mmCIF file of C-alpha atoms in Angstrom:
data_model
loop_
_atom_site.group_PDB
_atom_site.id
_atom_site.type_symbol
_atom_site.label_atom_id
_atom_site.label_comp_id
_atom_site.label_asym_id
_atom_site.label_seq_id
_atom_site.Cartn_x
_atom_site.Cartn_y
_atom_site.Cartn_z
ATOM 1 C CA MET B 1 4.925 -18.168 18.443
ATOM 2 C CA TRP B 2 1.832 -16.101 17.400
ATOM 3 C CA MET B 3 -1.637 -17.289 16.218
ATOM 4 C CA SER B 4 -2.475 -16.325 12.555
ATOM 5 C CA PRO B 5 -5.695 -14.841 11.580
ATOM 6 C CA ASN B 6 -8.481 -16.758 9.630
ATOM 7 C CA VAL B 7 -7.243 -15.815 6.207
ATOM 8 C CA PRO B 8 -9.026 -16.823 3.090
ATOM 9 C CA THR B 9 -6.732 -18.555 0.672
ATOM 10 C CA GLY B 10 -8.861 -18.439 -2.329
ATOM 11 C CA VAL B 11 -11.763 -16.782 -4.045
ATOM 12 C CA SER B 12 -14.580 -16.526 -1.919
ATOM 13 C CA MET B 13 -12.556 -0.259 9.442
ATOM 14 C CA PRO B 14 -8.830 5.565 8.947
ATOM 15 C CA ALA B 15 -6.903 3.054 10.856
ATOM 16 C CA ALA B 16 -5.396 5.214 13.678
ATOM 17 C CA ARG B 17 -3.588 8.609 12.873
ATOM 18 C CA ARG B 18 -0.015 8.040 11.053
ATOM 19 C CA THR B 19 2.625 10.421 11.545
ATOM 20 C CA LEU B 20 5.581 11.277 9.446
ATOM 21 C CA ALA B 21 7.822 9.246 11.618
ATOM 22 C CA ALA B 22 6.248 6.220 9.898
ATOM 23 C CA ILE B 23 7.388 7.359 6.537
ATOM 24 C CA ALA B 24 10.795 8.386 7.803
ATOM 25 C CA GLY B 25 10.973 4.841 9.093
ATOM 26 C CA THR B 26 10.430 3.408 5.645
ATOM 27 C CA ALA B 27 13.296 5.578 4.332
ATOM 28 C CA LEU B 28 15.708 4.445 6.929
ATOM 29 C CA LEU B 29 14.955 0.773 5.584
ATOM 30 C CA GLY B 30 15.208 1.766 2.021
ATOM 31 C CA ILE B 31 11.527 1.012 1.736
ATOM 32 C CA PRO B 32 9.473 3.486 -0.393
ATOM 33 C CA ALA B 33 6.409 4.984 1.072
ATOM 34 C CA LEU B 34 3.191 3.806 -0.775
ATOM 35 C CA ALA B 35 2.718 5.916 -3.852
ATOM 36 C CA ALA B 36 -0.830 7.439 -4.422
ATOM 37 C CA CYS B 37 -2.375 6.752 -7.822
ATOM 38 C CA SER B 38 -2.890 9.742 -10.244
ATOM 39 C CA SER B 39 -5.862 9.788 -12.517
ATOM 40 C CA ASP B 40 -8.502 12.044 -14.102
ATOM 41 C CA SER B 41 -12.056 11.339 -13.765
ATOM 42 C CA GLY B 42 -13.167 14.449 -15.765
ATOM 43 C CA GLY B 43 -14.982 17.594 -14.868
ATOM 44 C CA ASP B 44 -17.372 16.115 -12.225
ATOM 45 C CA ALA B 45 -14.738 15.498 -9.537
ATOM 46 C CA ILE B 46 -14.595 18.149 -6.643
ATOM 47 C CA LYS B 47 -11.150 19.598 -6.685
ATOM 48 C CA VAL B 48 -9.203 19.836 -3.496
ATOM 49 C CA THR B 49 -5.859 21.694 -3.397
ATOM 50 C CA ALA B 50 -3.893 21.149 -0.305
ATOM 51 C CA THR B 51 -0.727 23.145 0.716
ATOM 52 C CA ASP B 52 1.147 23.429 3.967
ATOM 53 C CA LYS B 53 -1.225 26.388 5.014
ATOM 54 C CA LYS B 54 -4.334 25.969 2.991
ATOM 55 C CA CYS B 55 -7.033 23.636 2.094
ATOM 56 C CA GLU B 56 -9.016 24.868 -0.872
ATOM 57 C CA VAL B 57 -12.217 23.085 -1.967
ATOM 58 C CA GLY B 58 -13.349 23.649 -5.329
ATOM 59 C CA LYS B 59 -17.113 23.976 -4.333
ATOM 60 C CA THR B 60 -18.841 23.815 -0.948
ATOM 61 C CA ASP B 61 -22.192 22.865 -1.881
ATOM 62 C CA TRP B 62 -22.303 19.301 -2.823
ATOM 63 C CA THR B 63 -25.168 16.940 -4.140
ATOM 64 C CA ALA B 64 -25.984 13.786 -2.263
ATOM 65 C CA GLY B 65 -24.932 10.401 -3.442
ATOM 66 C CA LYS B 66 -21.823 9.355 -5.206
ATOM 67 C CA ASN B 67 -19.043 11.894 -5.265
ATOM 68 C CA THR B 68 -15.403 12.193 -6.120
ATOM 69 C CA LEU B 69 -12.505 14.201 -4.731
ATOM 70 C CA LYS B 70 -9.564 15.109 -6.662
ATOM 71 C CA VAL B 71 -6.928 16.022 -4.324
ATOM 72 C CA SER B 72 -3.668 17.753 -5.322
ATOM 73 C CA ASN B 73 -0.816 18.116 -2.799
ATOM 74 C CA LYS B 74 0.822 21.380 -3.817
ATOM 75 C CA GLY B 75 2.771 21.806 -0.438
ATOM 76 C CA GLY B 76 6.073 20.456 0.759
ATOM 77 C CA SER B 77 4.639 17.944 3.518
ATOM 78 C CA VAL B 78 3.116 14.639 3.136
ATOM 79 C CA THR B 79 -0.744 15.307 3.723
ATOM 80 C CA GLU B 80 -3.998 13.393 4.380
ATOM 81 C CA VAL B 81 -7.548 14.621 3.649
ATOM 82 C CA TYR B 82 -10.781 13.639 5.542
ATOM 83 C CA VAL B 83 -14.386 14.114 4.962
ATOM 84 C CA TYR B 84 -16.007 14.403 8.535
ATOM 85 C CA ALA B 85 -19.540 14.289 9.674
ATOM 86 C CA GLN B 86 -20.507 15.870 12.883
ATOM 87 C CA GLY B 87 -18.595 14.690 15.846
ATOM 88 C CA ASP B 88 -15.483 14.021 13.451
ATOM 89 C CA ARG B 89 -17.130 10.676 12.261
ATOM 90 C CA ILE B 90 -15.030 9.864 9.149
ATOM 91 C CA ILE B 91 -17.083 9.522 5.879
ATOM 92 C CA THR B 92 -13.981 8.956 3.835
ATOM 93 C CA GLU B 93 -10.186 9.633 3.941
ATOM 94 C CA ARG B 94 -6.926 9.311 1.999
ATOM 95 C CA GLU B 95 -3.590 9.340 4.029
ATOM 96 C CA ASN B 96 0.076 9.430 2.881
ATOM 97 C CA ILE B 97 -0.575 11.956 -0.055
ATOM 98 C CA GLY B 98 3.110 12.984 -1.074
ATOM 99 C CA PRO B 99 4.037 16.470 -2.256
ATOM 100 C CA GLY B 100 3.232 16.791 -5.940
ATOM 101 C CA LEU B 101 0.788 13.878 -6.087
ATOM 102 C CA THR B 102 -2.882 14.021 -7.330
ATOM 103 C CA VAL B 103 -5.271 11.311 -5.859
ATOM 104 C CA GLU B 104 -9.070 10.495 -6.335
ATOM 105 C CA ILE B 105 -11.276 9.399 -3.567
ATOM 106 C CA HIS B 106 -14.768 7.984 -4.431
ATOM 107 C CA PHE B 107 -17.288 7.938 -1.701
ATOM 108 C CA ASP B 108 -21.093 8.132 -0.948
ATOM 109 C CA ILE B 109 -22.437 10.809 1.247
ATOM 110 C CA LYS B 110 -26.027 11.765 2.533
ATOM 111 C CA PRO B 111 -27.488 15.207 2.746
ATOM 112 C CA GLY B 112 -26.162 17.268 5.773
ATOM 113 C CA GLU B 113 -23.362 19.360 7.122
ATOM 114 C CA TYR B 114 -19.709 18.223 6.938
ATOM 115 C CA GLN B 115 -16.142 19.338 6.882
ATOM 116 C CA VAL B 116 -13.196 18.629 4.594
ATOM 117 C CA ALA B 117 -9.939 18.629 6.527
ATOM 118 C CA CYS B 118 -6.447 18.738 5.065
ATOM 119 C CA LYS B 119 -3.832 17.652 7.527
ATOM 120 C CA PRO B 120 -0.119 18.671 6.304
ATOM 121 C CA GLY B 121 2.421 16.665 8.030
ATOM 122 C CA GLN B 122 -0.489 14.303 8.921
ATOM 123 C CA LYS B 123 -0.920 15.956 12.165
ATOM 124 C CA GLY B 124 -3.503 17.499 14.333
ATOM 125 C CA ASP B 125 -7.159 18.650 13.618
ATOM 126 C CA GLY B 126 -6.183 19.878 10.071
ATOM 127 C CA ILE B 127 -7.214 23.034 8.034
ATOM 128 C CA ARG B 128 -10.976 22.728 7.649
ATOM 129 C CA GLN B 129 -13.571 23.889 5.175
ATOM 130 C CA ASP B 130 -17.187 23.716 5.820
ATOM 131 C CA ILE B 131 -19.439 21.802 3.244
ATOM 132 C CA LYS B 132 -23.104 21.450 2.807
ATOM 133 C CA VAL B 133 -24.490 18.529 1.048
ATOM 134 C CA ALA B 134 -28.164 18.770 -0.203
ATOM 135 C CA GLY B 135 -30.734 16.823 -2.257
ATOM 136 C CA ALA B 136 -32.068 13.449 -2.058
ATOM 137 C CA THR B 137 -30.029 10.739 -3.960
ATOM 138 C CA SER B 138 -31.434 10.564 -7.314
ATOM 139 C CA GLU B 139 -29.557 7.478 -8.299
ATOM 140 C CA LYS B 140 -31.033 4.191 -9.200
ATOM 141 C CA PRO B 141 -31.243 1.444 -6.538
ATOM 142 C CA MET B 142 -27.921 -0.173 -5.597
ATOM 143 C CA ASP B 143 -26.996 -3.106 -7.872
ATOM 144 C CA PRO B 144 -28.006 -6.258 -6.073
ATOM 145 C CA ARG B 145 -24.519 -7.673 -6.333
ATOM 146 C CA LEU B 146 -23.100 -4.630 -4.141
ATOM 147 C CA SER B 147 -26.017 -4.887 -1.899
ATOM 148 C CA LYS B 148 -25.100 -8.577 -1.316
ATOM 149 C CA ALA B 149 -21.417 -7.690 -0.974
ATOM 150 C CA VAL B 150 -22.266 -4.987 1.939
ATOM 151 C CA ALA B 151 -24.403 -7.436 3.636
ATOM 152 C CA ASP B 152 -21.978 -10.336 3.511
ATOM 153 C CA TYR B 153 -19.266 -8.025 4.527
ATOM 154 C CA ARG B 154 -21.155 -6.848 7.617
ATOM 155 C CA ALA B 155 -21.667 -10.644 8.374
ATOM 156 C CA TYR B 156 -17.903 -11.072 8.020
ATOM 157 C CA VAL B 157 -16.984 -8.230 10.357
ATOM 158 C CA GLN B 158 -19.688 -9.562 12.960
ATOM 159 C CA GLY B 159 -18.335 -13.014 12.835
ATOM 160 C CA GLN B 160 -14.602 -11.616 13.151
ATOM 161 C CA VAL B 161 -15.406 -9.427 16.129
ATOM 162 C CA ASP B 162 -17.612 -12.297 17.834
ATOM 163 C CA GLN B 163 -14.968 -15.021 17.349
ATOM 164 C CA SER B 164 -12.280 -12.874 19.097
ATOM 165 C CA LEU B 165 -14.232 -11.637 22.061
ATOM 166 C CA PRO B 166 -13.694 -14.731 24.237
ATOM 167 C CA VAL B 167 -9.868 -14.333 23.540
ATOM 168 C CA LEU B 168 -9.986 -10.526 24.464
ATOM 169 C CA GLU B 169 -12.009 -11.686 27.724
ATOM 170 C CA GLN B 170 -9.197 -14.084 28.506
ATOM 171 C CA PHE B 171 -6.423 -11.416 27.983
ATOM 172 C CA VAL B 172 -8.128 -8.958 30.124
ATOM 173 C CA ALA B 173 -8.429 -11.498 32.869
ATOM 174 C CA ALA B 174 -4.832 -12.238 32.558
ATOM 175 C CA VAL B 175 -3.925 -8.422 32.834
ATOM 176 C CA LYS B 176 -6.237 -8.185 35.956
ATOM 177 C CA ALA B 177 -4.731 -11.204 37.580
ATOM 178 C CA GLY B 178 -1.389 -9.841 36.993
ATOM 179 C CA ASP B 179 -0.446 -12.871 35.002
ATOM 180 C CA THR B 180 2.073 -11.167 32.534
ATOM 181 C CA ALA B 181 3.274 -14.407 30.832
ATOM 182 C CA LYS B 182 -0.489 -15.436 29.960
ATOM 183 C CA ALA B 183 -1.360 -11.830 28.917
ATOM 184 C CA LYS B 184 1.489 -11.714 26.529
ATOM 185 C CA GLU B 185 0.567 -15.165 25.118
ATOM 186 C CA LEU B 186 -2.839 -13.826 24.381
ATOM 187 C CA TYR B 187 -2.168 -10.332 23.329
ATOM 188 C CA ALA B 188 -1.760 -10.820 19.488
ATOM 189 C CA LYS B 189 -4.559 -13.458 19.363
ATOM 190 C CA SER B 190 -7.007 -10.969 21.072
ATOM 191 C CA ARG B 191 -6.364 -8.463 18.298
ATOM 192 C CA ILE B 192 -7.200 -10.777 15.278
ATOM 193 C CA GLY B 193 -10.812 -9.709 15.105
ATOM 194 C CA TRP B 194 -9.856 -6.192 15.098
ATOM 195 C CA GLU B 195 -7.196 -6.432 12.459
ATOM 196 C CA THR B 196 -9.366 -8.332 10.001
ATOM 197 C CA MET B 197 -12.168 -5.668 10.300
ATOM 198 C CA GLU B 198 -10.067 -2.634 9.892
ATOM 199 C CA PRO B 199 -11.103 -1.694 6.531
ATOM 200 C CA VAL B 200 -14.373 -0.236 8.034
ATOM 201 C CA ALA B 201 -12.829 0.566 11.399
ATOM 202 C CA GLU B 202 -13.647 4.376 10.806
ATOM 203 C CA SER B 203 -17.299 3.516 10.782
ATOM 204 C CA PHE B 204 -17.197 3.164 14.501
ATOM 205 C CA GLY B 205 -16.211 6.718 15.290
ATOM 206 C CA ASP B 206 -13.652 7.178 18.344
ATOM 207 C CA LEU B 207 -13.424 3.510 19.247
ATOM 208 C CA ASP B 208 -10.577 3.172 16.613
ATOM 209 C CA PRO B 209 -8.271 5.650 18.459
ATOM 210 C CA LYS B 210 -9.420 4.536 21.901
ATOM 211 C CA MET B 211 -8.605 1.086 21.242
ATOM 212 C CA ASP B 212 -5.723 0.943 18.762
ATOM 213 C CA ALA B 213 -3.936 4.185 18.931
ATOM 214 C CA ARG B 214 -0.010 4.058 19.334
ATOM 215 C CA GLU B 215 1.540 6.349 21.873
ATOM 216 C CA ALA B 216 3.110 8.303 18.810
ATOM 217 C CA ASP B 217 -0.293 8.948 17.497
ATOM 218 C CA LEU B 218 -1.474 10.962 20.331
ATOM 219 C CA GLN B 219 -1.838 14.844 20.591
ATOM 220 C CA ALA B 220 -1.135 16.763 23.788
ATOM 221 C CA GLY B 221 -3.480 16.084 26.553
ATOM 222 C CA GLU B 222 -4.949 12.776 24.935
ATOM 223 C CA GLU B 223 -5.044 9.726 27.109
ATOM 224 C CA PHE B 224 -2.882 6.565 26.072
ATOM 225 C CA THR B 225 -5.411 3.745 26.062
ATOM 226 C CA GLY B 226 -6.122 0.456 24.228
ATOM 227 C CA TRP B 227 -4.287 -2.504 23.344
ATOM 228 C CA HIS B 228 -0.943 -0.682 22.804
ATOM 229 C CA ARG B 229 -1.052 0.943 26.294
ATOM 230 C CA LEU B 230 -1.106 -2.519 27.798
ATOM 231 C CA GLU B 231 1.596 -3.764 25.265
ATOM 232 C CA LYS B 232 3.873 -1.270 26.279
ATOM 233 C CA THR B 233 3.520 -2.198 29.973
ATOM 234 C CA LEU B 234 3.763 -6.039 29.228
ATOM 235 C CA TRP B 235 6.998 -5.889 27.210
ATOM 236 C CA THR B 236 8.853 -3.221 29.114
ATOM 237 C CA THR B 237 8.343 -3.264 32.939
ATOM 238 C CA GLY B 238 6.109 -6.442 32.882
ATOM 239 C CA GLN B 239 4.681 -5.104 36.239
ATOM 240 C CA LEU B 240 0.988 -4.850 35.871
ATOM 241 C CA THR B 241 -0.711 -2.308 38.019
ATOM 242 C CA ALA B 242 -4.147 -1.060 38.852
ATOM 243 C CA ASP B 243 -4.020 1.455 35.919
ATOM 244 C CA ASP B 244 -3.560 -1.498 33.788
ATOM 245 C CA THR B 245 -6.549 -3.166 35.160
ATOM 246 C CA LYS B 246 -8.503 0.022 34.264
ATOM 247 C CA TYR B 247 -7.338 0.179 30.906
ATOM 248 C CA ALA B 248 -8.011 -3.463 30.348
ATOM 249 C CA ASP B 249 -11.615 -2.954 31.570
ATOM 250 C CA GLN B 250 -11.889 0.010 29.333
ATOM 251 C CA LEU B 251 -10.773 -1.973 26.201
ATOM 252 C CA LEU B 252 -13.124 -4.814 26.901
ATOM 253 C CA ALA B 253 -15.962 -2.313 27.104
ATOM 254 C CA ASP B 254 -15.077 -0.459 24.049
ATOM 255 C CA TYR B 255 -14.756 -3.777 22.183
ATOM 256 C CA LYS B 256 -18.178 -4.857 23.263
ATOM 257 C CA ASP B 257 -19.545 -1.412 22.120
ATOM 258 C CA LEU B 258 -17.946 -2.121 18.821
ATOM 259 C CA GLN B 259 -19.568 -5.427 18.696
ATOM 260 C CA ALA B 260 -22.977 -3.967 19.379
ATOM 261 C CA LYS B 261 -22.542 -1.426 16.600
ATOM 262 C CA VAL B 262 -21.727 -3.660 13.743
ATOM 263 C CA GLY B 263 -25.273 -4.173 12.638
ATOM 264 C CA THR B 264 -25.961 -0.567 12.324
ATOM 265 C CA ALA B 265 -22.583 0.893 11.234
ATOM 266 C CA GLU B 266 -22.706 2.747 7.922
ATOM 267 C CA ILE B 267 -20.933 0.449 5.331
ATOM 268 C CA THR B 268 -21.019 1.108 1.595
ATOM 269 C CA PRO B 269 -19.445 -0.500 -1.343
ATOM 270 C CA THR B 270 -17.052 2.497 -1.618
ATOM 271 C CA SER B 271 -16.252 2.537 1.919
ATOM 272 C CA MET B 272 -15.131 -1.185 1.785
ATOM 273 C CA ALA B 273 -13.021 -0.502 -1.214
ATOM 274 C CA ASN B 274 -11.521 2.798 0.215
ATOM 275 C CA GLY B 275 -10.984 1.034 3.657
ATOM 276 C CA ALA B 276 -8.984 -1.887 1.828
ATOM 277 C CA LYS B 277 -6.719 0.657 0.128
ATOM 278 C CA GLU B 278 -6.128 2.625 3.398
ATOM 279 C CA LEU B 279 -5.338 -0.406 5.293
ATOM 280 C CA LEU B 280 -2.501 -1.247 2.868
ATOM 281 C CA ASP B 281 -1.279 2.253 3.501
ATOM 282 C CA GLU B 282 -1.189 1.531 7.055
ATOM 283 C CA VAL B 283 0.589 -1.758 6.649
ATOM 284 C CA ALA B 284 3.150 0.007 4.705
ATOM 285 C CA THR B 285 3.864 2.856 7.268
ATOM 286 C CA GLY B 286 3.148 0.692 10.581
ATOM 287 C CA LYS B 287 3.458 -2.983 10.101
ATOM 288 C CA VAL B 288 6.250 -3.244 7.502
ATOM 289 C CA THR B 289 8.442 -0.909 9.569
ATOM 290 C CA GLY B 290 7.834 -2.561 12.774
ATOM 291 C CA GLU B 291 6.396 0.579 14.226
ATOM 292 C CA GLU B 292 2.879 -0.594 15.157
ATOM 293 C CA GLU B 293 3.882 -3.433 17.544
ATOM 294 C CA ALA B 294 7.150 -1.763 18.839
ATOM 295 C CA PHE B 295 7.157 -3.814 22.011
ATOM 296 C CA SER B 296 5.675 -7.087 21.236
ATOM 297 C CA HIS B 297 7.071 -7.461 17.546
ATOM 298 C CA THR B 298 3.752 -9.226 16.721
ATOM 299 C CA ASP B 299 3.419 -7.114 13.543
ATOM 300 C CA LEU B 300 3.087 -9.905 11.161
ATOM 301 C CA VAL B 301 -0.158 -11.101 13.002
ATOM 302 C CA ASP B 302 -1.499 -7.666 12.364
ATOM 303 C CA PHE B 303 -0.159 -7.772 8.825
ATOM 304 C CA ALA B 304 -1.941 -11.015 7.976
ATOM 305 C CA GLY B 305 -5.032 -9.824 9.536
ATOM 306 C CA ASN B 306 -5.185 -6.692 7.413
ATOM 307 C CA VAL B 307 -4.249 -8.517 4.279
ATOM 308 C CA ALA B 308 -7.202 -10.924 4.801
ATOM 309 C CA GLY B 309 -9.676 -8.027 5.643
ATOM 310 C CA ALA B 310 -8.708 -6.223 2.699
ATOM 311 C CA GLN B 311 -8.880 -9.502 0.371
ATOM 312 C CA LYS B 312 -12.447 -10.253 1.849
ATOM 313 C CA ALA B 313 -13.589 -6.678 0.962
ATOM 314 C CA TYR B 314 -12.230 -7.257 -2.588
ATOM 315 C CA GLU B 315 -13.633 -10.752 -2.942
ATOM 316 C CA LEU B 316 -17.107 -9.615 -2.130
ATOM 317 C CA LEU B 317 -17.037 -6.639 -4.434
ATOM 318 C CA LYS B 318 -15.478 -8.908 -7.169
ATOM 319 C CA PRO B 319 -18.575 -10.117 -9.068
ATOM 320 C CA TYR B 320 -19.374 -6.611 -9.769
ATOM 321 C CA VAL B 321 -15.731 -5.331 -10.407
ATOM 322 C CA LEU B 322 -15.246 -8.046 -12.955
ATOM 323 C CA GLU B 323 -18.076 -6.618 -15.189
ATOM 324 C CA LYS B 324 -16.552 -3.129 -14.963
ATOM 325 C CA ASP B 325 -12.875 -4.050 -15.333
ATOM 326 C CA ALA B 326 -12.164 -7.641 -15.777
ATOM 327 C CA GLY B 327 -8.447 -6.781 -16.005
ATOM 328 C CA LEU B 328 -8.326 -5.239 -12.557
ATOM 329 C CA GLY B 329 -9.811 -8.454 -11.299
ATOM 330 C CA ALA B 330 -7.182 -10.589 -12.725
ATOM 331 C CA THR B 331 -4.461 -8.349 -11.333
ATOM 332 C CA LEU B 332 -5.835 -8.192 -8.020
ATOM 333 C CA ASP B 333 -6.217 -12.108 -7.852
ATOM 334 C CA GLY B 334 -2.651 -12.278 -8.693
ATOM 335 C CA GLU B 335 -1.301 -9.701 -6.175
ATOM 336 C CA PHE B 336 -3.318 -11.021 -3.293
ATOM 337 C CA ALA B 337 -1.818 -14.575 -4.022
ATOM 338 C CA ASP B 338 1.672 -13.110 -4.167
ATOM 339 C CA ILE B 339 1.481 -11.200 -1.054
ATOM 340 C CA ARG B 340 0.037 -14.341 0.713
ATOM 341 C CA LYS B 341 3.203 -16.192 -0.627
ATOM 342 C CA VAL B 342 5.503 -13.733 0.855
ATOM 343 C CA LEU B 343 3.657 -13.853 4.146
ATOM 344 C CA ASP B 344 3.705 -17.599 4.495
ATOM 345 C CA LYS B 345 7.707 -17.664 4.303
ATOM 346 C CA TYR B 346 7.216 -16.308 7.980
ATOM 347 C CA LYS B 347 4.749 -18.780 9.207
ATOM 348 C CA GLN B 348 5.737 -20.826 12.249
ATOM 349 C CA GLY B 349 3.385 -23.634 13.273
ATOM 350 C CA GLU B 350 -0.136 -21.970 13.402
ATOM 351 C CA GLY B 351 1.410 -18.318 13.722
ATOM 352 C CA TYR B 352 4.200 -16.307 12.699
ATOM 353 C CA VAL B 353 7.765 -15.485 13.654
ATOM 354 C CA SER B 354 8.522 -12.559 16.014
ATOM 355 C CA TYR B 355 9.051 -9.440 13.547
ATOM 356 C CA ASP B 356 12.361 -8.497 15.371
ATOM 357 C CA THR B 357 13.862 -11.584 13.610
ATOM 358 C CA VAL B 358 12.979 -10.198 10.250
ATOM 359 C CA ASN B 359 15.892 -8.304 8.580
ATOM 360 C CA ASP B 360 15.824 -5.055 6.516
ATOM 361 C CA GLN B 361 16.007 -6.954 3.198
ATOM 362 C CA GLN B 362 13.081 -9.309 4.242
ATOM 363 C CA ARG B 363 11.208 -6.297 5.196
ATOM 364 C CA LYS B 364 11.915 -4.539 1.771
ATOM 365 C CA GLU B 365 10.431 -7.886 0.129
ATOM 366 C CA LEU B 366 7.376 -7.327 2.240
ATOM 367 C CA SER B 367 7.195 -3.692 1.476
ATOM 368 C CA ASP B 368 7.518 -4.475 -2.333
ATOM 369 C CA ALA B 369 4.621 -6.871 -2.107
ATOM 370 C CA VAL B 370 2.321 -4.369 -0.251
ATOM 371 C CA ASN B 371 3.153 -1.687 -2.842
ATOM 372 C CA SER B 372 2.596 -3.939 -5.928
ATOM 373 C CA LEU B 373 -0.946 -4.691 -4.492
ATOM 374 C CA ALA B 374 -1.697 -1.156 -3.221
ATOM 375 C CA GLU B 375 -1.449 0.401 -6.797
ATOM 376 C CA PRO B 376 -4.295 -1.711 -8.373
ATOM 377 C CA LEU B 377 -6.228 -1.753 -5.196
ATOM 378 C CA SER B 378 -6.405 1.967 -5.351
ATOM 379 C CA LYS B 379 -8.654 1.481 -8.373
ATOM 380 C CA LEU B 380 -11.021 -0.674 -6.692
ATOM 381 C CA ALA B 381 -13.314 2.170 -5.525
ATOM 382 C CA GLY B 382 -13.383 3.816 -8.970
ATOM 383 C CA ALA B 383 -14.629 0.674 -10.457
ATOM 384 C CA VAL B 384 -17.265 0.215 -7.796
ATOM 385 C CA ALA B 385 -18.409 3.687 -8.131
ATOM 386 C CA GLN B 386 -19.282 3.259 -12.026
#
């Protein structure tokens, strides 16, 4: 039995890299990959044409402030598009853009030098184009409701991270003591703070892949670290070694680094909205398929934490969104309630059943609930950017 996250039941950080194997897994289950929305925001959007060999950006001199990328995938592979600051810090991203799809990405950006990267096949460093952003933002001050949403979300993230630290410390202590049973008991519980704050995980640079990358996410020469490195040992050999002690110590150090950075991390209304949508994509390609927690089968704990974090971001943005699009607010209220009902079917005491007991038909039901929520959630950033 696994503990559940602190999930809001009423109104009131890109994920690790995902590979085509995740999408293939959905097909094997008869589960459709999340469809990206297609829309048209007019001539102000910056056009990006992605193919299997090119990443063509309509203009490379941008103006600071609110911007929109209109990305068309004209290649034969699923792709993803990133805007990177120096050091590959992610400003915004969109994953799982299927062939023939056009999506819009709304975001805020400051003056400086950046790169747009298209990643056909969702692998590697991508095909990159240099971008320059100039000018002071000439926009009016942020709406007080959005300022409050950002401040409250930062406080929420800090609280979630702080609350999970003692559990992570116990998990690390169990690993170092060679207590496999105790470490397995604490593994999923130690991840709850991380899973709930994942809509803005990319604000913390390389801490995301260091702490949460799966082995399948790694490129040649990259070291396998973090929770999933320890998960593999615990549920395969069960023989904890000096290497596991090293990885446990590093995980705790990285987590404390994350905790210290919450107060200064760059969080914007659009990054909250985009992060919530991207998190649902990750649920569809990792959690629903069982790929995320391949050894421990604690996927439903992650799933519930991700939904809780996405819902919190929406609830805080809701006062502004309702004025811009009351219908969208009503739809999202209903979809979040529906997905909670589906998840509740798998509650067991204070936690959730092991995911290897959930059959293909039940996983399809979970996938349908995710897709039904993801479509209106993809419009949240656009409403916030108005």
